[in-house]
């Protein structure tokens, strides 16, 4: 259903128009992207589940960044402007959902894709555009809608603050992330007390600095690891004192050490 291939600007606009006009509560679409292809900011009236079958993508909105590695997907609510940046060659499958078809929070969130949902998505993109009621295709679409709210959420979001000075500090950190950033140092740079900084940072991002810092380091590490760089090189470049310290952080966040995580993905 739909069409494949990395979109040019014109193709991208046609794709958005097609998504807006096509019938059906659930609309699957397959897309393949080469490295350095960036999908520009856009929005649509349907919610979208972006599923990276292979490769890693970063999705950027006004409120944050979300990393989507293999076996994961990102839920983007209807009407939210977002851009997509693939890392390496990416095979992506999207499920576009009418707002009244599924009840989910109107926020972006990364979810793990279960084996059942993987199979459903792979089958859904093969189906014809017109789905007769009661057919196998209709049952697949109905099951996709049933499974969407059940996908487990994963901590792969990186909210960005709106407060200008804090936003500038966070953007600077993203250019050179380090596990050693401290509340005291950041509070000093913003001429705030430790208590005020802690309160403002959590109000702006929903996270404490330590959790946000960990997410930023993961965002920097995952594309490099997926590209084949050695765990040791990535860990030391990010400023970790040892590979063991980096591996502990990675396993705590994603449930598996880097080598196993990438091998399984």
XYZ file of C-alpha atoms in Angstrom:
265
model
C 0.000 0.000 0.000
C 1.483 3.375 -0.962
C 4.949 3.535 -2.532
C 8.566 2.943 -1.507
C 11.789 4.849 -1.900
C 13.610 7.840 -0.448
C 11.459 10.902 -1.127
C 12.522 14.034 -2.939
C 10.846 17.260 -1.819
C 8.174 16.811 -4.469
C 7.633 13.154 -3.582
C 7.415 14.088 0.080
C 4.642 16.585 -0.605
C 2.787 14.033 -2.736
C 3.122 11.474 0.023
C 1.627 13.821 2.606
C -1.234 14.634 0.225
C -1.844 10.925 -0.355
C -1.916 10.225 3.402
C -4.464 13.011 3.871
C -6.755 11.811 1.091
C -6.626 8.006 1.269
C -9.559 6.173 2.831
C -9.293 3.858 5.829
C -8.809 4.138 9.564
C -5.434 2.335 9.339
C -3.066 3.153 6.463
C 0.277 1.274 6.164
C 3.207 2.657 4.178
C 6.705 1.308 3.424
C 9.694 3.663 3.027
C 13.400 3.040 2.484
C 15.945 5.784 3.173
C 19.614 6.203 2.365
C 22.038 7.795 4.812
C 21.919 11.614 4.986
C 18.346 11.751 3.668
C 16.423 14.077 5.990
C 12.634 14.235 5.882
C 11.809 17.933 6.452
C 9.407 19.145 9.155
C 5.819 18.240 8.349
C 2.534 17.275 9.985
C -0.565 15.286 9.067
C -4.068 14.804 10.389
C -3.432 11.119 11.171
C -1.291 9.825 14.006
C 1.757 7.831 12.884
C 3.614 4.817 14.209
C 7.138 4.972 12.742
C 8.766 1.537 12.843
C 12.457 1.115 12.009
C 12.645 -2.466 10.702
C 16.362 -1.964 10.051
C 18.578 0.964 10.930
C 18.119 3.799 13.410
C 16.152 7.024 13.014
C 15.940 10.205 15.046
C 12.669 12.109 15.083
C 12.768 15.786 16.063
C 9.824 17.874 17.256
C 9.515 21.231 18.975
C 9.439 19.504 22.352
C 12.249 16.975 22.003
C 14.110 14.270 20.150
C 13.310 10.586 19.994
C 15.694 7.789 19.032
C 14.109 4.832 17.245
C 16.459 1.821 16.956
C 15.530 -1.538 15.385
C 12.627 -3.395 17.012
C 11.221 -0.083 18.259
C 8.717 2.423 16.945
C 7.685 5.990 17.686
C 4.100 7.094 18.166
C 3.601 10.617 16.745
C 0.151 12.054 17.538
C -1.938 13.678 14.832
C -1.064 17.283 14.023
C 2.407 17.265 15.618
C 5.128 18.746 13.418
C 8.162 16.464 13.128
C 11.192 15.762 10.965
C 12.958 12.424 10.485
C 16.694 11.780 10.203
C 17.869 8.254 9.293
C 21.284 7.027 10.447
C 22.673 4.778 7.738
C 20.320 2.894 5.430
C 16.910 2.567 7.042
C 13.958 0.386 6.157
C 10.930 2.017 7.751
C 7.312 0.937 7.973
C 4.657 3.410 9.082
C 1.117 2.910 10.264
C -1.047 6.026 9.884
C -4.062 6.038 12.174
C -7.196 8.159 12.147
C -7.559 9.969 15.502
C -10.806 8.195 16.324
C -9.456 4.699 15.554
C -7.135 4.288 18.567
C -7.105 5.911 22.000
C -3.548 6.877 22.961
C -2.019 9.902 24.756
C -1.415 12.919 22.514
C 2.342 12.813 23.129
C 5.302 11.261 21.348
C 6.585 8.056 22.895
C 8.966 5.264 21.873
C 7.550 1.749 22.166
C 8.968 -1.734 21.758
C 7.543 -3.638 18.785
C 6.386 -7.105 19.822
C 6.767 -10.121 17.545
C 3.025 -10.029 16.919
C 3.036 -6.355 15.935
C 6.100 -6.865 13.746
C 4.285 -9.597 11.838
C 1.144 -7.501 11.517
C 3.034 -4.478 10.158
C 5.007 -6.567 7.673
C 1.760 -8.080 6.396
C -0.153 -4.780 6.446
C 2.183 -3.016 3.992
C 1.603 -5.850 1.482
C -2.167 -5.488 1.482
C -4.140 -3.867 -1.357
C -5.395 -0.338 -0.885
C -9.048 -1.392 -0.775
C -9.833 -3.704 2.133
C -13.182 -5.538 1.876
C -15.095 -5.813 5.192
C -14.658 -9.201 6.852
C -11.637 -10.118 4.713
C -8.257 -11.305 6.011
C -6.888 -7.827 5.269
C -9.627 -6.203 7.356
C -8.870 -8.535 10.255
C -5.175 -7.660 10.092
C -5.995 -3.945 10.190
C -8.365 -4.441 13.110
C -5.725 -6.360 15.050
C -3.158 -3.611 14.399
C -5.557 -1.144 16.031
C -6.077 -3.496 18.988
C -2.339 -4.036 19.556
C -1.194 -0.411 19.268
C -2.197 0.635 22.821
C -0.532 -2.497 24.252
C 3.009 -1.809 23.000
C 5.358 -1.249 25.991
C 6.894 2.203 26.281
C 10.700 2.573 26.258
C 12.783 5.473 27.680
C 14.269 6.742 24.409
C 12.957 10.293 24.410
C 14.978 13.426 25.001
C 12.716 16.372 25.909
C 14.137 19.812 25.200
C 13.409 22.822 27.438
C 11.604 25.908 26.188
C 13.414 28.366 28.492
C 15.968 30.017 26.142
C 19.091 29.927 28.307
C 18.495 26.352 29.412
C 17.663 25.315 25.830
C 20.961 26.796 24.604
C 22.857 24.914 27.313
C 21.163 21.641 26.380
C 21.834 22.133 22.663
C 25.484 22.814 23.442
C 25.629 19.629 25.510
C 24.155 17.591 22.646
C 27.091 18.669 20.479
C 29.538 17.295 23.027
C 27.770 15.005 25.545
C 29.530 13.808 28.662
C 28.527 11.634 31.629
C 30.266 14.066 33.960
C 27.968 17.077 33.630
C 26.786 18.084 37.098
C 23.918 20.075 38.525
C 26.325 22.417 40.304
C 28.215 23.235 37.088
C 25.073 23.852 35.048
C 23.462 25.878 37.826
C 26.595 28.036 38.044
C 26.576 28.649 34.277
C 22.977 29.875 34.519
C 23.588 31.882 37.713
C 21.042 29.800 39.613
C 21.132 28.080 42.953
C 21.281 24.297 42.855
C 17.725 24.090 44.183
C 16.336 26.573 41.634
C 18.134 24.868 38.734
C 16.840 21.438 39.767
C 13.281 22.749 39.956
C 13.461 24.597 36.624
C 15.139 21.743 34.762
C 12.558 19.205 35.892
C 9.710 21.600 35.129
C 11.062 22.184 31.604
C 11.996 18.600 30.689
C 10.127 16.320 33.078
C 13.454 14.684 33.990
C 16.289 15.180 36.439
C 19.640 16.192 34.938
C 21.182 12.742 35.507
C 18.398 10.977 33.579
C 18.432 13.585 30.801
C 22.228 13.400 30.548
C 22.058 9.600 30.237
C 19.519 9.864 27.424
C 21.699 12.376 25.595
C 24.679 10.028 25.818
C 22.567 7.172 24.450
C 21.470 9.385 21.546
C 25.096 10.084 20.729
C 26.201 6.465 21.120
C 23.538 4.471 19.276
C 24.109 5.745 15.709
C 27.871 5.270 16.065
C 27.489 1.755 17.434
C 25.005 0.881 14.693
C 27.546 2.138 12.129
C 30.050 -0.418 13.414
C 32.266 1.623 15.726
C 33.824 -0.287 18.609
C 32.133 -0.023 21.989
C 35.485 0.975 23.528
C 35.934 3.873 21.090
C 32.421 5.220 21.619
C 32.590 4.869 25.405
C 35.899 6.714 25.712
C 34.924 9.418 23.195
C 31.831 10.170 25.266
C 33.994 10.613 28.349
C 33.187 7.442 30.271
C 35.969 6.374 32.622
C 35.776 2.785 31.389
C 33.938 0.527 28.963
C 32.372 -1.170 31.983
C 30.835 2.125 33.172
C 29.387 2.784 29.701
C 28.082 -0.782 29.431
C 26.403 -0.505 32.836
C 24.631 2.703 31.781
C 23.583 1.184 28.453
C 22.255 -2.003 30.034
C 20.368 -0.069 32.711
C 18.655 2.035 30.040
C 17.988 -0.591 27.352
C 18.044 -3.887 29.202
C 20.993 -5.394 27.314
C 24.712 -4.593 26.919
C 25.689 -2.799 23.666
C 27.060 -5.844 21.829
C 24.016 -7.984 22.515
C 21.559 -5.147 21.908
C 22.936 -4.445 18.441
C 23.300 -8.133 17.579
C 19.680 -8.846 18.564
C 18.478 -5.730 16.722
